[in-house]
Amino acid sequence: MKHARVFFENQTHSVLVEADNSVRLSDGRLLAEDQVQWLPPATGSMFALGLNYADHAAELSFKAPTEPLAFIKSPGTYTGHNQVTWRPDNVAYMHYECELVAVIGKTARNVKREDALDYLAGYTLCNDYAIRDYLENYYRPNLRVKNRDATTPVGPWIVDVADIPDPSNLVLRTWVNGELRQEGNTSGMIFDIPFLVEYLSSFMTLQPGDMIATGTPEGLSDVVPGDEVIVEVEGVGRLVNRIVSESDFFSAPHRATREHA
C-alpha cells in the first residue's frame, strides 16, 4: 500500500493512494492526483548519506568511505511532489540527487542489522538538491549546500516495506526536461539500509517519521530556473519538481505553498 499526506480544502489529510495515483480521503471521497497538494509524506529529521555509491565517489575523484558520511537535514528543507524549488541567484552549479529513502516506523535504538527492516514504516524517495558553490569538503557538506528552505522534494508517498522485497536492487533515474540524465541501481550502495539503521541507532534513537536518505549514484548535472526535474525509484515512485529563480520563489504564491508542509 501507498500512504501520503495531502492538503485539500484547507486541511491536511493522511490518505491511501490508489494504483492510478488518485487518493482516497478518510470519508471515502476519491480525488485525482492533480486535485490535491502533495505534502512530504514524513516530517521527522532526515539523515542523509554522502558518497554512498562507489561510482559517484569515483565520479568526484574521491575514495569510497569506510564509514558512513552522514549529515542531518531539517524539516524546513522538505517540499512535496509537483512543487517548486529555488535556485539561488549568482551560483554556478546546482545539481539534483535521486535517492531512495527509508522511513522509520517505530522507535529504534541499538537495532541489529537482521532486525532493521522491522523498524521501517516503508520507503519513499527524495531529490536532495545541492548548491556546489558552497561545498568546502565532500566529507563535511555544510548547511549552505544542503539545508536551504524547500530544496529537498520528498514523496510523493510511503510504500510499505512488504511491497519492496529487495531494496538493494532498485533502478534510480533522473530526467531533466524529459532527458534522462542519471541512471543507477541501489545495488551500488556502499552501506545498505539494514547497515545504516544499525549504525545510526547504535549511538542515537531514531524516531517514527525520521528518514534515511541513502545517497545518489553518478550522473549529476547543473539545473536552472525553468527546468522540470523528475526523479524515480523503481517500485517506489516518481517525484516531479520544477526549478524557479530565487526572486520568484520568495513571492507570495510560493510562500503560501510552503506554509502547508
PDB file of C-alpha atoms in Angstrom, residues 1 33-34 38 41 45 47 55 59 82 87 90 99 107 137 159 162 186 193 201 212 215 222 250:
ATOM      1  CA  MET A   1       0.000   0.000   0.000  1.00  0.00           C
ATOM      2  CA  GLU A  33      -3.685  13.307  -8.388  1.00  0.00           C
ATOM      3  CA  ASP A  34      -3.958  16.889  -9.626  1.00  0.00           C
ATOM      4  CA  TRP A  38       1.065  16.803  -2.151  1.00  0.00           C
ATOM      5  CA  PRO A  41       4.883  12.083   3.497  1.00  0.00           C
ATOM      6  CA  SER A  45      14.685  14.508  10.767  1.00  0.00           C
ATOM      7  CA  PHE A  47      19.805  11.558   7.978  1.00  0.00           C
ATOM      8  CA  ASP A  55      30.516   5.180  -8.854  1.00  0.00           C
ATOM      9  CA  GLU A  59      32.912  10.453 -10.458  1.00  0.00           C
ATOM     10  CA  ASN A  82       4.669  18.724  -8.024  1.00  0.00           C
ATOM     11  CA  ARG A  87      17.980  28.134  -7.373  1.00  0.00           C
ATOM     12  CA  ASN A  90      24.537  34.087  -8.693  1.00  0.00           C
ATOM     13  CA  GLU A  99      17.791   8.938  -3.597  1.00  0.00           C
ATOM     14  CA  THR A 107      11.391   3.952  17.930  1.00  0.00           C
ATOM     15  CA  ASN A 137      34.593  19.434   1.549  1.00  0.00           C
ATOM     16  CA  VAL A 159       5.368   2.431   0.121  1.00  0.00           C
ATOM     17  CA  ALA A 162       6.333  -5.643   2.230  1.00  0.00           C
ATOM     18  CA  THR A 186      20.695   0.686  -5.321  1.00  0.00           C
ATOM     19  CA  ILE A 193      19.680   0.219   4.579  1.00  0.00           C
ATOM     20  CA  SER A 201      20.667   3.529  16.081  1.00  0.00           C
ATOM     21  CA  ILE A 212      17.422   7.923   5.986  1.00  0.00           C
ATOM     22  CA  GLY A 215      22.791   8.718  -1.371  1.00  0.00           C
ATOM     23  CA  ASP A 222      23.502  21.503 -13.431  1.00  0.00           C
ATOM     24  CA  PHE A 250      10.008  34.107  -2.431  1.00  0.00           C
TER      25      PHE A 250
END
